[in-house]
Amino acid sequence: MDVALNSEQLSLRDTVRDILRTECPADSARQAMTDPERWRTLWKTVVDLGWTELAAPGAGDYGPVELAVVLEESGLAIAPIPLLSSIGLAAGALRGTGLDAVLDDIAGGVVATLAVHARGSRLPGVPMTLRGGRLRGRAVAVPNLSRSELLVTLAHSDDGTVVAVARCGDGVTVVAGESTDPAHPLADVEVDAEPLATAPVEVETALTVPLVAVAADLVGTASAALHRAVEHAKTRRQFGTPIGAFQGIKHALADNYVGLERARSLTYAAAARLGDPATATPDAWTTAALAKAAAGEAAANCARTAVQVHGALGQTWEHDAHLYVRHAWQAAAMLGDSRALYHEVGRRFAGGAA
């Protein structure tokens, strides 16, 4: 499978990168940690530019690969906006369910998020129930919940598993908590509400696009952290020599590069498979899970190495290194940490899947 970007996709990547470089310098994430409204100006720009229309890829000229391209650039800029949670997580879970009206709302700029983590579970699942027309349950670590208008979740019903959409407000209670990355706040949610819409869904199908979306975001963050570390290693000198010449640093950066390119290849292969109707659901989920696991490792390793390469400077509030660490750690745990995902893929490969 050829996963190289074509000329149109490269043009899209460059356009998104140029806009974010201008509209979203790294300091934006730092500002968003203390200013809960900082994200709104950039979000309006993103909506006006039509990026949220990727909530329904396949309806126009764009598909899953273009979604991955935009989310990678968002992760590269560690943009403090709910783009991933809206067009990657919430819209991803709704893909192919027939709930086009909800997807149109998200494409128009309505902020949405996905709640699929039950308390105590390292992997995403079905945290809610739908009985008697009421959606009930609790989910943890819901990204950008405080900014969202719509909540998408999975629920057990008498007719099987369904994807359900609820409006944040009456019957949807936000339980505030601490976030590793306050620029992308997490919160728990308790739901006892009548859903706006429901549709039957397979759990694997609902989670495949979100896994690829998070992987793309993490690849961007890993790339940004590695770039910052390499640039510092080339210019910082000790004993008259750039520190990048020392084995302990150059070997670590080389390992980071290998991990990053592995994650990027897996992510775009998974995105390409999503655009191929011949791909079976289990195969699509497996490639997405492997991409997310690899991307989580790459982002965490690149961010950690960036701090180490910068030394004491990288541990200060004023430097950007901690912004990449925060974002990488939080996103790496989203929809399952790397170890849990690898274990689940291995379990299925060994014949343990039901």
mmCIF file of C-alpha atoms in Angstrom:
data_model
loop_
_atom_site.group_PDB
_atom_site.id
_atom_site.type_symbol
_atom_site.label_atom_id
_atom_site.label_comp_id
_atom_site.label_asym_id
_atom_site.label_seq_id
_atom_site.Cartn_x
_atom_site.Cartn_y
_atom_site.Cartn_z
ATOM 1 C CA MET A 1 0.000 0.000 0.000
ATOM 2 C CA ASP A 2 1.363 3.417 -1.027
ATOM 3 C CA VAL A 3 0.911 5.793 1.921
ATOM 4 C CA ALA A 4 2.893 8.693 0.475
ATOM 5 C CA LEU A 5 1.002 11.993 0.351
ATOM 6 C CA ASN A 6 -0.011 13.243 -3.088
ATOM 7 C CA SER A 7 0.480 16.814 -4.285
ATOM 8 C CA GLU A 8 -2.947 17.972 -3.068
ATOM 9 C CA GLN A 9 -2.391 16.482 0.372
ATOM 10 C CA LEU A 10 1.068 18.046 0.611
ATOM 11 C CA SER A 11 -0.438 21.396 -0.354
ATOM 12 C CA LEU A 12 -3.085 20.993 2.348
ATOM 13 C CA ARG A 13 -0.397 20.159 4.896
ATOM 14 C CA ASP A 14 1.696 23.190 3.993
ATOM 15 C CA THR A 15 -1.313 25.513 4.077
ATOM 16 C CA VAL A 16 -2.456 24.320 7.494
ATOM 17 C CA ARG A 17 1.099 24.510 8.835
ATOM 18 C CA ASP A 18 1.598 28.067 7.598
ATOM 19 C CA ILE A 19 -1.679 29.250 9.099
ATOM 20 C CA LEU A 20 -1.023 27.649 12.467
ATOM 21 C CA ARG A 21 2.523 28.979 12.527
ATOM 22 C CA THR A 22 1.053 32.483 12.235
ATOM 23 C CA GLU A 23 -2.126 32.127 14.293
ATOM 24 C CA CYS A 24 -0.927 29.672 16.923
ATOM 25 C CA PRO A 25 2.635 30.116 18.188
ATOM 26 C CA ALA A 26 3.684 27.672 20.903
ATOM 27 C CA ASP A 27 3.025 30.311 23.540
ATOM 28 C CA SER A 28 -0.696 29.982 22.762
ATOM 29 C CA ALA A 29 -0.803 26.672 24.631
ATOM 30 C CA ARG A 30 0.850 28.279 27.661
ATOM 31 C CA GLN A 31 -1.663 31.136 27.595
ATOM 32 C CA ALA A 32 -4.565 28.691 27.336
ATOM 33 C CA MET A 33 -3.498 27.047 30.593
ATOM 34 C CA THR A 34 -4.453 30.137 32.551
ATOM 35 C CA ASP A 35 -7.040 31.721 30.226
ATOM 36 C CA PRO A 36 -10.013 29.374 29.679
ATOM 37 C CA GLU A 37 -11.292 31.538 26.808
ATOM 38 C CA ARG A 38 -8.001 31.737 24.898
ATOM 39 C CA TRP A 39 -9.046 29.004 22.472
ATOM 40 C CA ARG A 40 -12.094 30.778 21.081
ATOM 41 C CA THR A 41 -10.310 33.194 18.741
ATOM 42 C CA LEU A 42 -8.304 30.437 17.078
ATOM 43 C CA TRP A 43 -11.343 28.171 16.950
ATOM 44 C CA LYS A 44 -13.303 30.807 15.000
ATOM 45 C CA THR A 45 -10.439 31.006 12.515
ATOM 46 C CA VAL A 46 -10.388 27.226 12.126
ATOM 47 C CA VAL A 47 -14.155 27.067 11.573
ATOM 48 C CA ASP A 48 -14.090 29.964 9.090
ATOM 49 C CA LEU A 49 -11.358 28.180 7.127
ATOM 50 C CA GLY A 50 -13.529 25.082 6.864
ATOM 51 C CA TRP A 51 -11.277 22.650 8.710
ATOM 52 C CA THR A 52 -14.185 21.391 10.811
ATOM 53 C CA GLU A 53 -15.849 20.182 7.607
ATOM 54 C CA LEU A 54 -13.477 17.226 7.882
ATOM 55 C CA ALA A 55 -15.984 15.921 10.427
ATOM 56 C CA ALA A 56 -17.598 14.138 7.498
ATOM 57 C CA PRO A 57 -14.681 13.088 5.251
ATOM 58 C CA GLY A 58 -15.780 11.283 2.136
ATOM 59 C CA ALA A 59 -18.680 13.646 1.549
ATOM 60 C CA GLY A 60 -16.424 15.920 -0.535
ATOM 61 C CA ASP A 61 -12.877 15.820 -1.808
ATOM 62 C CA TYR A 62 -11.377 14.874 1.548
ATOM 63 C CA GLY A 63 -11.054 11.537 3.300
ATOM 64 C CA PRO A 64 -9.351 9.945 6.313
ATOM 65 C CA VAL A 65 -5.849 10.748 5.061
ATOM 66 C CA GLU A 66 -6.660 14.453 4.837
ATOM 67 C CA LEU A 67 -8.130 14.250 8.343
ATOM 68 C CA ALA A 68 -4.848 12.776 9.565
ATOM 69 C CA VAL A 69 -2.870 15.501 7.779
ATOM 70 C CA VAL A 70 -4.786 18.321 9.477
ATOM 71 C CA LEU A 71 -4.708 16.695 12.913
ATOM 72 C CA GLU A 72 -0.973 16.036 12.630
ATOM 73 C CA GLU A 73 -0.406 19.731 11.970
ATOM 74 C CA SER A 74 -2.651 20.627 14.902
ATOM 75 C CA GLY A 75 -0.553 18.368 17.122
ATOM 76 C CA LEU A 76 2.617 19.879 15.666
ATOM 77 C CA ALA A 77 1.418 23.317 16.796
ATOM 78 C CA ILE A 78 -0.019 21.894 20.070
ATOM 79 C CA ALA A 79 -2.999 24.077 19.181
ATOM 80 C CA PRO A 80 -5.210 24.622 22.255
ATOM 81 C CA ILE A 81 -8.464 24.043 20.378
ATOM 82 C CA PRO A 82 -11.024 21.200 20.454
ATOM 83 C CA LEU A 83 -10.280 20.137 16.877
ATOM 84 C CA LEU A 84 -9.226 16.590 17.748
ATOM 85 C CA SER A 85 -12.150 16.006 20.104
ATOM 86 C CA SER A 86 -14.672 17.369 17.579
ATOM 87 C CA ILE A 87 -13.695 16.141 14.115
ATOM 88 C CA GLY A 88 -11.497 13.235 15.182
ATOM 89 C CA LEU A 89 -13.109 11.675 18.241
ATOM 90 C CA ALA A 90 -16.801 12.622 18.249
ATOM 91 C CA ALA A 91 -17.300 12.744 14.489
ATOM 92 C CA GLY A 92 -15.093 9.679 14.075
ATOM 93 C CA ALA A 93 -17.337 7.613 16.324
ATOM 94 C CA LEU A 94 -20.370 8.757 14.321
ATOM 95 C CA ARG A 95 -18.881 7.846 10.936
ATOM 96 C CA GLY A 96 -21.198 5.599 8.945
ATOM 97 C CA THR A 97 -24.006 5.639 11.527
ATOM 98 C CA GLY A 98 -26.409 7.692 9.437
ATOM 99 C CA LEU A 99 -26.521 10.512 11.987
ATOM 100 C CA ASP A 100 -25.691 13.049 9.288
ATOM 101 C CA ALA A 101 -27.474 15.928 11.005
ATOM 102 C CA VAL A 102 -25.108 15.676 13.979
ATOM 103 C CA LEU A 103 -22.080 15.418 11.705
ATOM 104 C CA ASP A 104 -23.281 18.517 9.852
ATOM 105 C CA ASP A 105 -23.472 20.396 13.160
ATOM 106 C CA ILE A 106 -19.892 19.411 14.019
ATOM 107 C CA ALA A 107 -18.766 20.298 10.504
ATOM 108 C CA GLY A 108 -20.338 23.727 11.036
ATOM 109 C CA GLY A 109 -18.275 24.380 14.147
ATOM 110 C CA VAL A 110 -20.290 22.899 17.017
ATOM 111 C CA VAL A 111 -17.778 21.643 19.579
ATOM 112 C CA ALA A 112 -18.184 17.971 20.467
ATOM 113 C CA THR A 113 -16.322 15.298 22.373
ATOM 114 C CA LEU A 114 -16.285 11.551 22.943
ATOM 115 C CA ALA A 115 -16.812 9.758 26.262
ATOM 116 C CA VAL A 116 -15.782 6.081 26.104
ATOM 117 C CA HIS A 117 -13.610 5.456 29.168
ATOM 118 C CA ALA A 118 -15.214 3.758 32.165
ATOM 119 C CA ARG A 119 -13.597 4.261 35.539
ATOM 120 C CA GLY A 120 -10.727 1.838 36.118
ATOM 121 C CA SER A 121 -10.464 0.785 32.467
ATOM 122 C CA ARG A 122 -7.260 1.416 30.489
ATOM 123 C CA LEU A 123 -8.999 0.722 27.175
ATOM 124 C CA PRO A 124 -12.043 2.499 25.710
ATOM 125 C CA GLY A 125 -15.359 0.724 25.830
ATOM 126 C CA VAL A 126 -19.063 1.190 26.469
ATOM 127 C CA PRO A 127 -19.538 3.240 29.655
ATOM 128 C CA MET A 128 -23.268 4.046 29.359
ATOM 129 C CA THR A 129 -26.638 2.293 29.243
ATOM 130 C CA LEU A 130 -29.745 3.207 27.278
ATOM 131 C CA ARG A 131 -32.939 2.025 28.929
ATOM 132 C CA GLY A 132 -36.440 3.434 28.650
ATOM 133 C CA GLY A 133 -35.236 6.249 26.454
ATOM 134 C CA ARG A 134 -32.756 7.496 29.093
ATOM 135 C CA LEU A 135 -29.013 7.553 28.660
ATOM 136 C CA ARG A 136 -27.244 6.898 31.953
ATOM 137 C CA GLY A 137 -23.714 6.299 33.119
ATOM 138 C CA ARG A 138 -20.373 7.849 33.948
ATOM 139 C CA ALA A 139 -17.213 8.268 31.887
ATOM 140 C CA VAL A 140 -13.802 9.584 32.879
ATOM 141 C CA ALA A 141 -11.081 11.654 31.214
ATOM 142 C CA VAL A 142 -13.359 13.220 28.606
ATOM 143 C CA PRO A 143 -11.315 15.703 26.533
ATOM 144 C CA ASN A 144 -12.539 19.291 26.148
ATOM 145 C CA LEU A 145 -15.814 18.482 27.882
ATOM 146 C CA SER A 146 -16.052 21.939 29.437
ATOM 147 C CA ARG A 147 -15.906 23.478 25.939
ATOM 148 C CA SER A 148 -18.324 21.080 24.258
ATOM 149 C CA GLU A 149 -21.926 21.466 23.212
ATOM 150 C CA LEU A 150 -22.415 17.827 22.206
ATOM 151 C CA LEU A 151 -21.366 14.626 23.950
ATOM 152 C CA VAL A 152 -20.978 11.424 21.943
ATOM 153 C CA THR A 153 -20.755 8.126 23.797
ATOM 154 C CA LEU A 154 -21.363 4.385 23.495
ATOM 155 C CA ALA A 155 -24.151 2.651 25.387
ATOM 156 C CA HIS A 156 -25.570 -0.811 25.991
ATOM 157 C CA SER A 157 -29.231 -1.112 25.003
ATOM 158 C CA ASP A 158 -31.776 -3.904 24.698
ATOM 159 C CA ASP A 159 -31.010 -4.003 20.973
ATOM 160 C CA GLY A 160 -27.233 -4.085 21.329
ATOM 161 C CA THR A 161 -24.565 -1.406 21.414
ATOM 162 C CA VAL A 162 -25.503 2.064 20.198
ATOM 163 C CA VAL A 163 -23.727 5.352 19.697
ATOM 164 C CA ALA A 164 -25.640 8.102 21.483
ATOM 165 C CA VAL A 165 -25.482 11.872 21.271
ATOM 166 C CA ALA A 166 -26.500 14.109 24.178
ATOM 167 C CA ARG A 167 -26.499 17.860 24.515
ATOM 168 C CA CYS A 168 -24.231 19.145 27.257
ATOM 169 C CA GLY A 169 -26.386 20.807 29.856
ATOM 170 C CA ASP A 170 -29.485 19.332 31.489
ATOM 171 C CA GLY A 171 -28.751 15.795 32.580
ATOM 172 C CA VAL A 172 -25.073 15.976 31.581
ATOM 173 C CA THR A 173 -22.991 16.882 34.628
ATOM 174 C CA VAL A 174 -19.350 17.860 34.317
ATOM 175 C CA VAL A 175 -17.197 16.586 37.169
ATOM 176 C CA ALA A 176 -14.141 18.803 37.089
ATOM 177 C CA GLY A 177 -10.706 17.298 37.576
ATOM 178 C CA GLU A 178 -7.048 18.052 37.017
ATOM 179 C CA SER A 179 -5.495 17.745 33.575
ATOM 180 C CA THR A 180 -1.887 17.032 32.689
ATOM 181 C CA ASP A 181 -2.398 19.451 29.807
ATOM 182 C CA PRO A 182 -4.709 22.280 30.966
ATOM 183 C CA ALA A 183 -4.709 23.688 27.432
ATOM 184 C CA HIS A 184 -6.836 20.625 26.596
ATOM 185 C CA PRO A 185 -8.836 20.166 29.802
ATOM 186 C CA LEU A 186 -10.131 16.758 30.843
ATOM 187 C CA ALA A 187 -13.186 16.121 32.985
ATOM 188 C CA ASP A 188 -15.384 13.258 34.103
ATOM 189 C CA VAL A 189 -19.035 13.233 33.128
ATOM 190 C CA GLU A 190 -22.210 11.852 34.697
ATOM 191 C CA VAL A 191 -25.152 11.414 32.342
ATOM 192 C CA ASP A 192 -28.847 10.974 33.030
ATOM 193 C CA ALA A 193 -30.495 12.479 29.992
ATOM 194 C CA GLU A 194 -32.633 11.805 26.950
ATOM 195 C CA PRO A 195 -30.306 11.464 23.966
ATOM 196 C CA LEU A 196 -30.696 13.679 20.922
ATOM 197 C CA ALA A 197 -29.956 10.789 18.584
ATOM 198 C CA THR A 198 -28.886 7.146 18.669
ATOM 199 C CA ALA A 199 -27.799 4.570 16.125
ATOM 200 C CA PRO A 200 -26.655 0.945 16.300
ATOM 201 C CA VAL A 201 -22.915 0.522 16.004
ATOM 202 C CA GLU A 202 -20.093 -1.971 16.405
ATOM 203 C CA VAL A 203 -17.646 -0.933 19.108
ATOM 204 C CA GLU A 204 -14.607 -1.558 16.902
ATOM 205 C CA THR A 205 -16.091 0.468 14.068
ATOM 206 C CA ALA A 206 -16.887 3.376 16.368
ATOM 207 C CA LEU A 207 -13.363 3.491 17.814
ATOM 208 C CA THR A 208 -11.239 2.986 14.697
ATOM 209 C CA VAL A 209 -11.358 6.541 13.324
ATOM 210 C CA PRO A 210 -10.811 8.093 16.776
ATOM 211 C CA LEU A 211 -7.710 5.921 17.279
ATOM 212 C CA VAL A 212 -6.232 7.108 13.971
ATOM 213 C CA ALA A 213 -7.117 10.707 14.821
ATOM 214 C CA VAL A 214 -5.305 10.611 18.172
ATOM 215 C CA ALA A 215 -2.345 8.881 16.514
ATOM 216 C CA ALA A 216 -2.064 11.699 13.966
ATOM 217 C CA ASP A 217 -2.159 14.337 16.703
ATOM 218 C CA LEU A 218 0.566 12.510 18.631
ATOM 219 C CA VAL A 219 2.759 12.181 15.537
ATOM 220 C CA GLY A 220 2.594 15.949 15.157
ATOM 221 C CA THR A 221 3.552 16.530 18.782
ATOM 222 C CA ALA A 222 6.423 14.047 18.531
ATOM 223 C CA SER A 223 7.698 15.749 15.403
ATOM 224 C CA ALA A 224 7.624 19.199 17.002
ATOM 225 C CA ALA A 225 9.409 18.038 20.147
ATOM 226 C CA LEU A 226 12.087 16.223 18.145
ATOM 227 C CA HIS A 227 12.659 19.240 15.915
ATOM 228 C CA ARG A 228 13.137 21.509 18.923
ATOM 229 C CA ALA A 229 15.592 19.049 20.465
ATOM 230 C CA VAL A 230 17.607 18.651 17.252
ATOM 231 C CA GLU A 231 17.857 22.405 16.707
ATOM 232 C CA HIS A 232 19.081 22.920 20.258
ATOM 233 C CA ALA A 233 21.581 20.060 19.925
ATOM 234 C CA LYS A 234 23.033 21.687 16.806
ATOM 235 C CA THR A 235 23.486 25.137 18.365
ATOM 236 C CA ARG A 236 24.279 24.498 22.040
ATOM 237 C CA ARG A 237 27.999 23.950 22.511
ATOM 238 C CA GLN A 238 29.997 22.353 25.319
ATOM 239 C CA PHE A 239 33.796 22.061 25.314
ATOM 240 C CA GLY A 240 33.777 23.848 21.967
ATOM 241 C CA THR A 241 31.580 21.198 20.340
ATOM 242 C CA PRO A 242 27.824 21.099 19.544
ATOM 243 C CA ILE A 243 26.203 18.816 22.110
ATOM 244 C CA GLY A 244 24.608 16.885 19.252
ATOM 245 C CA ALA A 245 28.029 15.413 18.534
ATOM 246 C CA PHE A 246 28.022 13.547 21.839
ATOM 247 C CA GLN A 247 26.903 9.926 21.578
ATOM 248 C CA GLY A 248 24.453 10.106 24.467
ATOM 249 C CA ILE A 249 22.500 12.828 22.691
ATOM 250 C CA LYS A 250 22.789 11.902 19.024
ATOM 251 C CA HIS A 251 21.879 8.271 19.660
ATOM 252 C CA ALA A 252 18.806 9.295 21.663
ATOM 253 C CA LEU A 253 17.700 11.673 18.917
ATOM 254 C CA ALA A 254 18.280 9.012 16.253
ATOM 255 C CA ASP A 255 16.163 6.548 18.224
ATOM 256 C CA ASN A 256 13.457 9.190 18.512
ATOM 257 C CA TYR A 257 13.542 9.726 14.756
ATOM 258 C CA VAL A 258 13.123 6.014 14.059
ATOM 259 C CA GLY A 259 10.201 5.810 16.490
ATOM 260 C CA LEU A 260 8.571 8.880 14.966
ATOM 261 C CA GLU A 261 8.804 7.640 11.386
ATOM 262 C CA ARG A 262 7.489 4.227 12.411
ATOM 263 C CA ALA A 263 4.492 5.895 14.058
ATOM 264 C CA ARG A 264 3.903 8.192 11.086
ATOM 265 C CA SER A 265 3.997 5.281 8.617
ATOM 266 C CA LEU A 266 1.578 3.238 10.705
ATOM 267 C CA THR A 267 -0.758 6.202 11.122
ATOM 268 C CA TYR A 268 -1.029 6.996 7.431
ATOM 269 C CA ALA A 269 -1.331 3.310 6.570
ATOM 270 C CA ALA A 270 -4.238 3.085 9.013
ATOM 271 C CA ALA A 271 -5.817 6.229 7.540
ATOM 272 C CA ALA A 272 -5.447 4.842 4.018
ATOM 273 C CA ARG A 273 -7.109 1.602 5.074
ATOM 274 C CA LEU A 274 -10.030 3.581 6.462
ATOM 275 C CA GLY A 275 -10.554 4.991 2.985
ATOM 276 C CA ASP A 276 -10.542 1.516 1.430
ATOM 277 C CA PRO A 277 -14.038 -0.065 1.533
ATOM 278 C CA ALA A 278 -12.456 -3.510 1.100
ATOM 279 C CA THR A 279 -10.796 -3.323 4.533
ATOM 280 C CA ALA A 280 -12.479 -5.582 7.084
ATOM 281 C CA THR A 281 -13.452 -4.004 10.402
ATOM 282 C CA PRO A 282 -11.059 -6.114 12.544
ATOM 283 C CA ASP A 283 -8.155 -5.289 10.250
ATOM 284 C CA ALA A 284 -8.976 -1.583 10.316
ATOM 285 C CA TRP A 285 -9.146 -1.608 14.122
ATOM 286 C CA THR A 286 -5.841 -3.484 14.426
ATOM 287 C CA THR A 287 -3.939 -1.071 12.179
ATOM 288 C CA ALA A 288 -5.490 1.893 14.022
ATOM 289 C CA ALA A 289 -4.604 0.466 17.438
ATOM 290 C CA LEU A 290 -1.004 -0.224 16.393
ATOM 291 C CA ALA A 291 -0.707 3.296 14.995
ATOM 292 C CA LYS A 292 -2.030 4.828 18.213
ATOM 293 C CA ALA A 293 0.285 2.683 20.357
ATOM 294 C CA ALA A 294 3.346 3.575 18.284
ATOM 295 C CA ALA A 295 2.426 7.261 18.195
ATOM 296 C CA GLY A 296 1.951 7.373 21.951
ATOM 297 C CA GLU A 297 5.401 5.900 22.482
ATOM 298 C CA ALA A 298 6.998 8.236 19.951
ATOM 299 C CA ALA A 299 5.428 11.375 21.420
ATOM 300 C CA ALA A 300 6.311 10.501 25.009
ATOM 301 C CA ASN A 301 9.895 9.573 24.081
ATOM 302 C CA CYS A 302 10.483 12.636 21.896
ATOM 303 C CA ALA A 303 9.077 15.000 24.516
ATOM 304 C CA ARG A 304 11.134 13.382 27.282
ATOM 305 C CA THR A 305 14.308 13.577 25.226
ATOM 306 C CA ALA A 306 13.602 17.223 24.373
ATOM 307 C CA VAL A 307 13.633 18.074 28.081
ATOM 308 C CA GLN A 308 16.842 16.126 28.614
ATOM 309 C CA VAL A 309 18.614 17.749 25.666
ATOM 310 C CA HIS A 310 17.667 21.219 26.880
ATOM 311 C CA GLY A 311 18.882 20.409 30.384
ATOM 312 C CA ALA A 312 17.826 22.771 33.169
ATOM 313 C CA LEU A 313 16.424 25.206 30.608
ATOM 314 C CA GLY A 314 13.913 22.600 29.443
ATOM 315 C CA GLN A 315 12.474 22.295 32.945
ATOM 316 C CA THR A 316 11.441 25.943 33.245
ATOM 317 C CA TRP A 317 7.933 27.309 32.781
ATOM 318 C CA GLU A 318 9.178 29.840 30.245
ATOM 319 C CA HIS A 319 10.529 27.176 27.877
ATOM 320 C CA ASP A 320 8.175 25.272 25.584
ATOM 321 C CA ALA A 321 9.522 21.791 26.358
ATOM 322 C CA HIS A 322 7.008 21.100 29.116
ATOM 323 C CA LEU A 323 4.145 21.980 26.745
ATOM 324 C CA TYR A 324 5.078 19.038 24.528
ATOM 325 C CA VAL A 325 5.498 16.752 27.539
ATOM 326 C CA ARG A 326 2.065 17.649 28.873
ATOM 327 C CA HIS A 327 0.336 17.181 25.549
ATOM 328 C CA ALA A 328 2.169 13.942 24.766
ATOM 329 C CA TRP A 329 1.447 12.334 28.134
ATOM 330 C CA GLN A 330 -2.221 13.224 28.107
ATOM 331 C CA ALA A 331 -2.913 12.235 24.510
ATOM 332 C CA ALA A 332 -0.864 9.025 24.848
ATOM 333 C CA ALA A 333 -3.315 7.793 27.495
ATOM 334 C CA MET A 334 -6.357 8.697 25.401
ATOM 335 C CA LEU A 335 -8.253 5.680 24.011
ATOM 336 C CA GLY A 336 -5.761 3.349 25.645
ATOM 337 C CA ASP A 337 -2.099 3.659 26.543
ATOM 338 C CA SER A 338 0.486 1.948 24.358
ATOM 339 C CA ARG A 339 1.021 -1.057 26.604
ATOM 340 C CA ALA A 340 -2.707 -1.760 26.893
ATOM 341 C CA LEU A 341 -3.226 -1.462 23.136
ATOM 342 C CA TYR A 342 -0.283 -3.725 22.302
ATOM 343 C CA HIS A 343 -1.579 -6.280 24.805
ATOM 344 C CA GLU A 344 -5.055 -6.208 23.263
ATOM 345 C CA VAL A 345 -3.718 -6.584 19.716
ATOM 346 C CA GLY A 346 -1.530 -9.477 20.872
ATOM 347 C CA ARG A 347 -4.436 -11.125 22.670
ATOM 348 C CA ARG A 348 -6.549 -11.020 19.545
ATOM 349 C CA PHE A 349 -3.705 -12.263 17.350
ATOM 350 C CA ALA A 350 -3.202 -15.198 19.705
ATOM 351 C CA GLY A 351 -6.858 -16.138 19.340
ATOM 352 C CA GLY A 352 -8.191 -14.624 22.554
ATOM 353 C CA ALA A 353 -10.759 -12.380 20.875
ATOM 354 C CA ALA A 354 -14.340 -13.499 21.257
#
